[in-house]
Coordinates of C-alpha atoms and ligand atoms in Angstrom, one line a residue:
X11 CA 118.5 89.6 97.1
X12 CA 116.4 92.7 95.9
X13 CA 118.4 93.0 93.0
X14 CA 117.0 89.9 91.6
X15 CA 114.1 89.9 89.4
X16 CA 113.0 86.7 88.7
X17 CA 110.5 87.3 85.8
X18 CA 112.6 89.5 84.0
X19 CA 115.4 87.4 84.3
X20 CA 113.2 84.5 83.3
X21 CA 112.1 86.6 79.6
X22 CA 115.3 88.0 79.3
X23 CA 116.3 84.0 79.5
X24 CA 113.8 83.1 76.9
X25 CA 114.2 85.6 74.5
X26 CA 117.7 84.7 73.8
X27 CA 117.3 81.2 73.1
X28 CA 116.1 82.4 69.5
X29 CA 112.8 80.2 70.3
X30 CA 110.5 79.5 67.4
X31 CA 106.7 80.3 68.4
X32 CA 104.3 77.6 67.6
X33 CA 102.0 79.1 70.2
X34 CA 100.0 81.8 71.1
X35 CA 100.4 85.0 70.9
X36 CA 99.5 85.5 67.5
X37 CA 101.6 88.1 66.0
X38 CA 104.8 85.9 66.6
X39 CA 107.4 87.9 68.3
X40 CA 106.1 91.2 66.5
X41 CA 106.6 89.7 63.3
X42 CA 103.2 89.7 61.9
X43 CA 102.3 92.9 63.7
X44 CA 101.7 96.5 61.8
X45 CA 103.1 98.3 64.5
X46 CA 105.7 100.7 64.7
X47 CA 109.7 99.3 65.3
X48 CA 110.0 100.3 67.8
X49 CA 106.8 98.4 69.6
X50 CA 107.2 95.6 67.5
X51 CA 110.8 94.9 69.1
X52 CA 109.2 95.3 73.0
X53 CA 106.6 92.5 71.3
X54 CA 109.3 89.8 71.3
X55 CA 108.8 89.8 75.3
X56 CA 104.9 89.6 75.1
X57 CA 105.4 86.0 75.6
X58 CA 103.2 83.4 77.6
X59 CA 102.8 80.7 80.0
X60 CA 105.6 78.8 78.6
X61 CA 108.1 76.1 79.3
X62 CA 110.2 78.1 82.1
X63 CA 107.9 81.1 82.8
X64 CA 105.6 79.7 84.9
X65 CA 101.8 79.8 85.4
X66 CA 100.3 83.2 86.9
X67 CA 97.1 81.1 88.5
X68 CA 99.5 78.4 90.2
X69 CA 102.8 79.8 89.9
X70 CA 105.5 77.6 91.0
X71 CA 109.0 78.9 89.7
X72 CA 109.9 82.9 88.3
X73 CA 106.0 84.2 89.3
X74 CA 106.0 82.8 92.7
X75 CA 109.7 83.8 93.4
X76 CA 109.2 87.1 92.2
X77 CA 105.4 87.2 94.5
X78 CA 107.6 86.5 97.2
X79 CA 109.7 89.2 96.8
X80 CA 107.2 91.0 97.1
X81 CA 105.9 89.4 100.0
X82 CA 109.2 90.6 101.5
X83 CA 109.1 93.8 100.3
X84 CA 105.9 95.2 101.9
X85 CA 106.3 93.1 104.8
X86 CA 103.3 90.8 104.2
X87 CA 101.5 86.9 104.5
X88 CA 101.2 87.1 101.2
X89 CA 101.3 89.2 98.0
X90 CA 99.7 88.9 94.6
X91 CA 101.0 90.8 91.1
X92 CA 97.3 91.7 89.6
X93 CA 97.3 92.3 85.9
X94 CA 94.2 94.3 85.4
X95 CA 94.5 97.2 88.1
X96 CA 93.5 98.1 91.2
X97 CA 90.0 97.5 89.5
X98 CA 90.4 93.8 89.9
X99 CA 91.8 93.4 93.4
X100 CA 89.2 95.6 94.7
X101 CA 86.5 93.2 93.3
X102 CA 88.1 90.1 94.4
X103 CA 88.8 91.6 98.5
X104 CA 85.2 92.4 98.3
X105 CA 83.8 89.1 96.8
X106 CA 86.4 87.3 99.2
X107 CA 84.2 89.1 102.5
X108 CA 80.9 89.6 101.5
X109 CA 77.7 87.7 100.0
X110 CA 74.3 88.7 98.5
X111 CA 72.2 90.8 100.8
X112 CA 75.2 91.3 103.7
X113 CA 76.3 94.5 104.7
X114 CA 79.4 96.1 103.9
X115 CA 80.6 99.2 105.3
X116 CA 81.8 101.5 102.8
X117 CA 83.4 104.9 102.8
X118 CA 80.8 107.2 100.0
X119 CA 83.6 108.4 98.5
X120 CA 85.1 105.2 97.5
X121 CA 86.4 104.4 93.5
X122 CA 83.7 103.3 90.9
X123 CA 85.3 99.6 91.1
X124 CA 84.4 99.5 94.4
X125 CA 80.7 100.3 94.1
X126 CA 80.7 97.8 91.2
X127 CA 82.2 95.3 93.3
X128 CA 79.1 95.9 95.6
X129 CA 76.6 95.9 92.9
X130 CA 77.8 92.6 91.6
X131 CA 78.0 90.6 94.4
X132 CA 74.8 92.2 95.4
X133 CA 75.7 93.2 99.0
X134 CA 74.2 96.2 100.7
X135 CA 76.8 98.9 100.9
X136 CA 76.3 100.8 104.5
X137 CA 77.9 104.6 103.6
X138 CA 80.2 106.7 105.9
X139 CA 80.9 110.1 104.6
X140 CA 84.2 111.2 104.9
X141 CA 85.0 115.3 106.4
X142 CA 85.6 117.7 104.3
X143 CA 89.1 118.8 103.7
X144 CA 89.7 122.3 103.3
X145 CA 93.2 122.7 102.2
X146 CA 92.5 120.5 99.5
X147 CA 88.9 121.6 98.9
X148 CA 87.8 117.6 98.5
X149 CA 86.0 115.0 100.8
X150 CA 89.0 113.0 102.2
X151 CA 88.8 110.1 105.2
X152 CA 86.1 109.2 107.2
X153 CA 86.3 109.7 111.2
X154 CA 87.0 107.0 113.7
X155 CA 84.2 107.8 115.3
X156 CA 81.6 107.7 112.4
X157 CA 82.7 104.6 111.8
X158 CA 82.4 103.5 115.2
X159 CA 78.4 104.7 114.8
X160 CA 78.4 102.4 112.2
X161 CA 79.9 99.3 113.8
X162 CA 77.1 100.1 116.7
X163 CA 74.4 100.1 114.0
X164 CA 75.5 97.4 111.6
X165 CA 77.4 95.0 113.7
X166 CA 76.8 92.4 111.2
X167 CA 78.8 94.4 108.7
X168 CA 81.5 91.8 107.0
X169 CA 83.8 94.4 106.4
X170 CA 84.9 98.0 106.0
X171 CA 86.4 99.1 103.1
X172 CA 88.1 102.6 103.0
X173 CA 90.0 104.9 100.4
X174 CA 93.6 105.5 101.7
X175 CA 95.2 108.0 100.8
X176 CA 92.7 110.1 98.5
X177 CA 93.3 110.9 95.0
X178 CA 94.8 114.1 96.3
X179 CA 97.0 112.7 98.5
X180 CA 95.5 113.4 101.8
X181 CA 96.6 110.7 104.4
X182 CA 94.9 110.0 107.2
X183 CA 96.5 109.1 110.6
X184 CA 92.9 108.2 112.2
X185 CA 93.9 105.3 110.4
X186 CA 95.5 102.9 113.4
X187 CA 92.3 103.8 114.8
X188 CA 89.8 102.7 112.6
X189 CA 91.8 99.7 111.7
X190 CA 92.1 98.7 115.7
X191 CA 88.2 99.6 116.3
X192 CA 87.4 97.2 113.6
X193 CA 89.5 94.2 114.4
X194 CA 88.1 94.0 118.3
X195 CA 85.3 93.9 116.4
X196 CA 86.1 90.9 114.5
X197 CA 85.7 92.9 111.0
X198 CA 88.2 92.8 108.4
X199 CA 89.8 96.5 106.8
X200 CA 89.7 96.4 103.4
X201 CA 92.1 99.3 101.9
X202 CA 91.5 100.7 98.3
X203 CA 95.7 102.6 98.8
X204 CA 95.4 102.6 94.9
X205 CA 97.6 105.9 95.1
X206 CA 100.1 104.5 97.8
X207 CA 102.4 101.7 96.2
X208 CA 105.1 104.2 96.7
X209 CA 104.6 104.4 100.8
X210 CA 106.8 101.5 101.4
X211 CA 109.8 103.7 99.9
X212 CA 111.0 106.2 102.8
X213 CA 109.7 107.2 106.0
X214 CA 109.2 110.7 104.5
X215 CA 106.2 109.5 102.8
X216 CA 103.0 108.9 105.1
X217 CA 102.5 104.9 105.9
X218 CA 101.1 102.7 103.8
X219 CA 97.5 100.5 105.8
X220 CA 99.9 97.6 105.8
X221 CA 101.6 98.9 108.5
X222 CA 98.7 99.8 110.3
X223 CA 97.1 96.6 110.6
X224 CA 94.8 96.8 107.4
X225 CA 93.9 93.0 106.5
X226 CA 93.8 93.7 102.4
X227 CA 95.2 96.1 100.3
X228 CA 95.4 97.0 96.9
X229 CA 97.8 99.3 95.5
X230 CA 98.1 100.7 91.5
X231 CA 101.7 99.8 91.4
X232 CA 101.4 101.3 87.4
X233 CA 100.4 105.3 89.0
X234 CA 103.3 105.7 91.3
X235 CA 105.5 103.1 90.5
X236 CA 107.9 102.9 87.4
X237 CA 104.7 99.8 86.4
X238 CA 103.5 99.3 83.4
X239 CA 99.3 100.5 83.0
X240 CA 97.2 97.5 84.9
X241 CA 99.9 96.8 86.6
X242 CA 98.5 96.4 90.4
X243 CA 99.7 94.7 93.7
X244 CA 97.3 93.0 96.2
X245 CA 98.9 92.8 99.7
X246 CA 97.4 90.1 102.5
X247 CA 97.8 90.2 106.6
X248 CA 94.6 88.9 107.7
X249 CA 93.9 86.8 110.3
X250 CA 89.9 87.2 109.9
X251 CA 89.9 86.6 105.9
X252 CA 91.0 83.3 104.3
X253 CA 94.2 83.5 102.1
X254 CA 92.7 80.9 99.3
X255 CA 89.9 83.0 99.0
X256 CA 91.3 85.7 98.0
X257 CA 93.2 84.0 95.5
X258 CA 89.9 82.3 94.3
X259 CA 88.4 85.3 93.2
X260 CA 91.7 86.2 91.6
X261 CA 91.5 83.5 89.3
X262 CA 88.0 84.0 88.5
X263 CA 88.2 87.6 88.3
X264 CA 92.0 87.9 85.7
X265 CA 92.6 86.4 82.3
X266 CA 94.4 83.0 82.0
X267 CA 96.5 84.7 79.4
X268 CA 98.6 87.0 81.7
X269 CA 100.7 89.5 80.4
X270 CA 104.3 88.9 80.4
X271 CA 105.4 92.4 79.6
X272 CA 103.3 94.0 82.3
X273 CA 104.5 91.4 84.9
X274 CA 107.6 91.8 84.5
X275 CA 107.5 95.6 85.0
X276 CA 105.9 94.6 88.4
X277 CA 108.7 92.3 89.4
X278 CA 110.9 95.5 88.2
X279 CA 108.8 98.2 90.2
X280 CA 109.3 96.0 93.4
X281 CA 112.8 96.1 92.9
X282 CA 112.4 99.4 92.7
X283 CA 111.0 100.0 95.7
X284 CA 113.0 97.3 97.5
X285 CA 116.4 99.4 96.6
X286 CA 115.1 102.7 97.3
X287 CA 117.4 104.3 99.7
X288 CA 117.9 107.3 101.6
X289 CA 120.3 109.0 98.7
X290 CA 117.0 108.5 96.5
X291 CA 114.8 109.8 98.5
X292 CA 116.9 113.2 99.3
X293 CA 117.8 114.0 95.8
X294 CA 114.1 113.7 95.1
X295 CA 113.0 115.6 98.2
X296 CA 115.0 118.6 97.1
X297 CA 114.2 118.3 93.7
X298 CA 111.2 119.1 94.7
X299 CA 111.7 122.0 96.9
X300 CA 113.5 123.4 94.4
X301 CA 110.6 123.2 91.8
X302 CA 108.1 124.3 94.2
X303 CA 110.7 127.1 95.3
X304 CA 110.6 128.5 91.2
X305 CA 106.8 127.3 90.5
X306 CA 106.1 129.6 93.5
X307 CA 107.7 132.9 91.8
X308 CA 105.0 132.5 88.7
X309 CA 102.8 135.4 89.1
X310 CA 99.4 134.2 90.8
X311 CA 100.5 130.4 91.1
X312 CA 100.1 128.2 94.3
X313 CA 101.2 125.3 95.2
X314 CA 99.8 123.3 98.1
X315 CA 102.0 120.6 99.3
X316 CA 99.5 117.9 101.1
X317 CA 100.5 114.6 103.4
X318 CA 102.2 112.4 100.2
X319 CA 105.3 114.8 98.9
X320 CA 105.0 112.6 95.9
X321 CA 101.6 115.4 95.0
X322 CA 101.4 118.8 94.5
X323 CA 98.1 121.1 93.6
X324 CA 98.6 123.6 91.8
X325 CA 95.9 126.6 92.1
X326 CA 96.4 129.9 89.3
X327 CA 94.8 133.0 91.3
X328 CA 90.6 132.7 90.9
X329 CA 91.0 130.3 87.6
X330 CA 88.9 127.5 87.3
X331 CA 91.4 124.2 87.2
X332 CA 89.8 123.1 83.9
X333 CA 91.1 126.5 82.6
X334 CA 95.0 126.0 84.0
X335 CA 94.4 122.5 82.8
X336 CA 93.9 123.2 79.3
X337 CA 96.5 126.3 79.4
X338 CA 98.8 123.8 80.5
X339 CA 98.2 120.9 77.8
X340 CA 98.6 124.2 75.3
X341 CA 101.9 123.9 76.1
X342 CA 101.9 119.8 76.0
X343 CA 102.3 119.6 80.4
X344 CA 99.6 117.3 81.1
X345 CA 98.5 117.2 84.6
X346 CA 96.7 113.9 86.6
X347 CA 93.5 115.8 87.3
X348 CA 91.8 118.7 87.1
X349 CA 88.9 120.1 89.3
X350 CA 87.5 123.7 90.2
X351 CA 89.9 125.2 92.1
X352 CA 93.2 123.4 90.9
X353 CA 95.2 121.0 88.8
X354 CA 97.0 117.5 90.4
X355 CA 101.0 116.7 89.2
X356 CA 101.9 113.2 90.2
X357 CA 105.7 114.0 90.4
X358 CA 108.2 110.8 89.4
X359 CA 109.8 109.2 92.3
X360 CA 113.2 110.0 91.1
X361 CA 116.2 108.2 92.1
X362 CA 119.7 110.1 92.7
X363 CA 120.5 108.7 89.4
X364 CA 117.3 110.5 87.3
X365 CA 117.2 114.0 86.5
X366 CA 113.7 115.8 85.1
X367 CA 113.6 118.7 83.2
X368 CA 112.3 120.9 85.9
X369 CA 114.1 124.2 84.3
X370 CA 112.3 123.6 81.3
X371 CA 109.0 122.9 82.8
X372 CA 109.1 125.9 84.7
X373 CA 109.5 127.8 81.7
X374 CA 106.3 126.6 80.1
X375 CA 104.4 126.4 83.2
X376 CA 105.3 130.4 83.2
X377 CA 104.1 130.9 79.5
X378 CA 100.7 128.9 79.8
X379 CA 100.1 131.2 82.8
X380 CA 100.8 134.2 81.1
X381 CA 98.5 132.9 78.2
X382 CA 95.8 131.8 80.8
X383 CA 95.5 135.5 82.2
X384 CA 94.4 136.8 79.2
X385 CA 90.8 135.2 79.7
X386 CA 88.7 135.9 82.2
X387 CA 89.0 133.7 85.2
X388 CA 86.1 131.4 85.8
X389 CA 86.2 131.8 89.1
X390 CA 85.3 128.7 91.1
X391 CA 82.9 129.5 93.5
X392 CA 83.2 127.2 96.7
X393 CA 81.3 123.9 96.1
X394 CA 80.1 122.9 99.4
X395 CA 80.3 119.2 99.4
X396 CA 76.8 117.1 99.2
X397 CA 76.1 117.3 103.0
X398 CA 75.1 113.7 103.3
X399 CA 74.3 112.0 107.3
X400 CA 77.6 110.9 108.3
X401 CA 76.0 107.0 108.0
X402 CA 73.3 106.3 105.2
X403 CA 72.2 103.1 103.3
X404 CA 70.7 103.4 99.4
X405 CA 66.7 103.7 99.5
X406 CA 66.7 101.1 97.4
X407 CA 69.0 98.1 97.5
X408 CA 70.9 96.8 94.6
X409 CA 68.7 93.9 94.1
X410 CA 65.2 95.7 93.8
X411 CA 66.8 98.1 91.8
X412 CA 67.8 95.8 89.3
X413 CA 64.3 94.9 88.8
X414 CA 63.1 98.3 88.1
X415 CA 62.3 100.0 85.4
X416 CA 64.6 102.9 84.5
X417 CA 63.6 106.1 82.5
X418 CA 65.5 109.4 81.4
X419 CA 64.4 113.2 83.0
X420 CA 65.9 116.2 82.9
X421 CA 68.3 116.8 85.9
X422 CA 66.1 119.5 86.9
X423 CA 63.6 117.6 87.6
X424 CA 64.6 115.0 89.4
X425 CA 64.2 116.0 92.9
X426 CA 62.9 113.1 95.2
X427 CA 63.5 110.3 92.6
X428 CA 65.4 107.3 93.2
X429 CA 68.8 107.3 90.8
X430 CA 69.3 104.5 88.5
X431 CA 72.3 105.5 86.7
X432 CA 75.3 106.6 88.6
X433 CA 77.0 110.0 87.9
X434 CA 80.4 110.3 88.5
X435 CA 82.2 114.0 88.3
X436 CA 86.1 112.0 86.7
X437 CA 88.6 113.0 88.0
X438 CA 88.3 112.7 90.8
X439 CA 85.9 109.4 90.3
X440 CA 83.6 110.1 93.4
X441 CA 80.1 109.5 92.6
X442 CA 77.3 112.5 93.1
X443 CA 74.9 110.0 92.7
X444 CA 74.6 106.6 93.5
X445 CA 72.5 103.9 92.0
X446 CA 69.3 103.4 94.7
X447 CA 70.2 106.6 96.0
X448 CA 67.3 109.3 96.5
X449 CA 68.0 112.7 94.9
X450 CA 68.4 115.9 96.9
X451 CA 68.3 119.5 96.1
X452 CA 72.2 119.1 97.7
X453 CA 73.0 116.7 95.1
X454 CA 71.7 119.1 91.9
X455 CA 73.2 122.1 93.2
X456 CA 77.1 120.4 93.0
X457 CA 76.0 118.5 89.6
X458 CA 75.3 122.1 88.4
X459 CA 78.2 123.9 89.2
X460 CA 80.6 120.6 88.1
X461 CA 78.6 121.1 84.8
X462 CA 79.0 124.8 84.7
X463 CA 82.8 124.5 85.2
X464 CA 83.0 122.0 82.3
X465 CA 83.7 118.6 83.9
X466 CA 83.6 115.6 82.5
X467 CA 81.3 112.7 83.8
X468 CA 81.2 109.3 84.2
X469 CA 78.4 106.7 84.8
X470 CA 75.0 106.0 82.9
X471 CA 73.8 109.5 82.3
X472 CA 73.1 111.6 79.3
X473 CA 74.1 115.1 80.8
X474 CA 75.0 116.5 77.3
X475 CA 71.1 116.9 77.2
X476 CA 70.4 117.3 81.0
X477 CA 69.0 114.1 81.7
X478 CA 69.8 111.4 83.8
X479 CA 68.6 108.5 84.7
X480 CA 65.9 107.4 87.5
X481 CA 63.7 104.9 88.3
X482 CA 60.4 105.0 86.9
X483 CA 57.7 106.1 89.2
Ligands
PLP525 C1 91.2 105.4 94.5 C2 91.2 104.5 93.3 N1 90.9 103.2 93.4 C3 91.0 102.4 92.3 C4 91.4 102.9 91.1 C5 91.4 101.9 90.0 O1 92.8 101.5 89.8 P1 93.3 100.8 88.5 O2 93.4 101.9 87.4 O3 94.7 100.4 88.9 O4 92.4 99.7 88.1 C6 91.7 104.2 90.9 C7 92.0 104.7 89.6 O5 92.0 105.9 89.3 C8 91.6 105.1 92.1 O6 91.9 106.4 92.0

């Protein structure tokens, strides 16, 4: 039953019934289109809601065969194909369980979609700080118990929306926890697993929040998954959040001109997963070793393995990760992230039929090492993370702020005043500063050293010149 894919069946259908276009899109098959061949020919599939391909918003034949599938699949009420990311289903889960002026309880190191989400429904986000985690020198999950504080505090919270696994791959198993706490407490789990689509696929792997109870959660099917970019899934088990709404704010929230390509490569990638068996899973598992075993014999290199074998961080001797980073894309390796102590490979999910070329990898992986050690290292200091209360609320909620005036002062300066603009260190995407937030000396201190070491921000700030933005006093 897995082996079918409805929506790719359905194009491949299509395609070869030599159809003329009368319709949208515009470039006819590829026909009108300056792009190379080779795109031009994938363009014949970039088709629309036609005759026999159904209707993404109220899909009735290949979509909603291929949604249950899915459904299936990750062993859910319902599941959703989500054509603009992660991004999108994060906004929708947190429209679909919050209004203007509620309380949401949030985990501070959440995505930038997420804190949009807030800002534009105009709820007040409630912060829990996740711990620190030293092997991988980021913030990672919060603590059952901090956000059992919260629950005390903000019982009228609508929901709790955490990041699982991080960015880095660090898995929780407080997660049961957190997920149980919440649910006596009548409050939905909302679950940002943008980096765990590929959980479902072996036991090896950590779980994905589905299995632990989670009632929504969203999942990049395009970073893990063989998914085309935008390509997310939205997974629903809820018992406290309405199923229509959800699909509301879908509708609201995604273009009525879907694209075929990219769902289609969803339909695939749950296939994919679907079919994933335990021959897969051990030719990948010791392809791995076995590239870890070589990487490991490259003077100064370290790998650390973390909870989701799908990551690896790689660490060259006291060089800053910018540095390995750009040593690395010298000799055209480019790596997920970079950060101060270390670089982030997302490794492919091989099947026993793929092969990568490891040998060769290691090879250049060797010579950009041997290049990097002829500068000095830029040795990252230890950035303490901002030590913020393990529970804390903006000073000043979304809604005032928006009627504020905003002005532009040197970073330096800044001490004490309320942030207008976020600033977001990306990778890894978690804000320093949030919008309402007031500034500490904590804050400046890590916005320093991230500048020192050359990282790149997002957000509404004009660091080039040292300024960011604030509210005006
Ligand atoms: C934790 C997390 N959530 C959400 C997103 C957004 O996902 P997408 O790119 O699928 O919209 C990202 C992207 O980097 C992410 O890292």
């Amino acid at each position: 039953m897995q082996e079918k894919r409805p929506l790719v069946e359905a194009l491949e259908k299509f395609h070869k019934q030599k159809s003329i276009s009368f319709h949208v899109p515009g470039h006819k098959n590829g026909l009108l289109s300056g792009l190379p061949n080779v795109m031009k020919e994938t363009m014949r599939y970039d088709l629309t809601e036609l005759s026999g391909l159904d209707d993404y918003h109220h899909p009735e034949e290949a979509i909603k065969e291929a949604e249950q599938l899915l459904s299936d699949t990750y062993e859910t009420q319902k599941s959703f194909f989500l054509v603009n990311g992660t991004t999108v289903g994060n906004l929708a889960m947190i429209y679909a369980t919050c209004k203007f002026g509620e309380q949401i309880i949030v985990q501070r190191n959440a995505h930038k979609s997420i804190f949009n989400a807030i800002e534009l429904v105009g709820a007040e986000p409630i912060f829990v700080a996740p711990e620190w985690d030293e092997l991988t020198k980021t913030a990672s999950y919060v603590s059952p118990d901090v956000i059992n504080k919260a629950i005390q505090q903000y019982p009228m919270a609508k929901a709790v929306v955490l990041t699982y696994p991080s960015y880095y791959g660090v898995a929780s198993s407080n997660l049961k926890d957190i997920i149980d706490l919440c649910h006596v407490n009548n409050i939905p789990v909302l679950v940002d697993e943008a980096h765990g689509a590929h959980f479902h696929v072996n036991k090896g792997f950590p779980k994905s929040a589905l299995m632990y109870g989670a009632d929504v959660v969203v999942q990049s099917a395009h970073k893990t998954l063989p998914a085309l970019t935008m390509g997310s899934f939205l997974h629903f088990n809820s018992r406290l959040i309405e199923v229509s709404t959800i699909n509301k704010y879908l509708r609201m929230l995604q273009s009525s001109s879907p694209s075929y390509l990219l769902l289609a490569s969803l339909d695939d990638a749950r296939s994919y997963v679907a079919r994933y068996n335990e021959i897969d899973y051990k030719h990948f598992i010791d392809r791995r070793k076995l590239f870890i075993h070589t990487l490991e014999t490259i003077y100064l290199l370290e790998v650390v393995q973390v909870d989701d074998p799908l990551k690896l961080l790689i660490r060259v001797g006291a060089y800053a990760g910018f540095q390995v980073q750009k040593a690395f894309e010298a000799q055209n390796i480019y790596v997920e992230l970079a950060d101060t102590h270390q670089v982030l490979f997302i490794l492919p999910l091989l099947k026993g039929e793929h092969e990568y070329p490891f040998a060769d990898i290691r090879k250049r992986i060797k010579q950009a090492v041997d290049e990097l050690r002829k500068e000095l290292p830029n040795s990252p200091a230890d950035i303490e993370p901002v030590i913020q209360h393990s529970i804390s609320t903006l000073h000043m909620s979304v809604g005032v702020l928006s009627e504020m005036q905003g002005e532009w002062i040197p970073y330096t300066r800044a001490i004490g005043r309320i942030a207008k603009g976020m600033v977001i260190p990306y990778p890894p995407g978690i804000p320093l500063l949030i919008a309402g937030e007031k500034i500490t000396v904590a804050m400046l201190t890590e916005l320093e050293e991230w500048l020192e070491k050359g990282a790149v921000f997002q957000g509404e700030h004009r660091l080039s010149e040292k300024l960011i933005y604030v509210v005006e006093e």
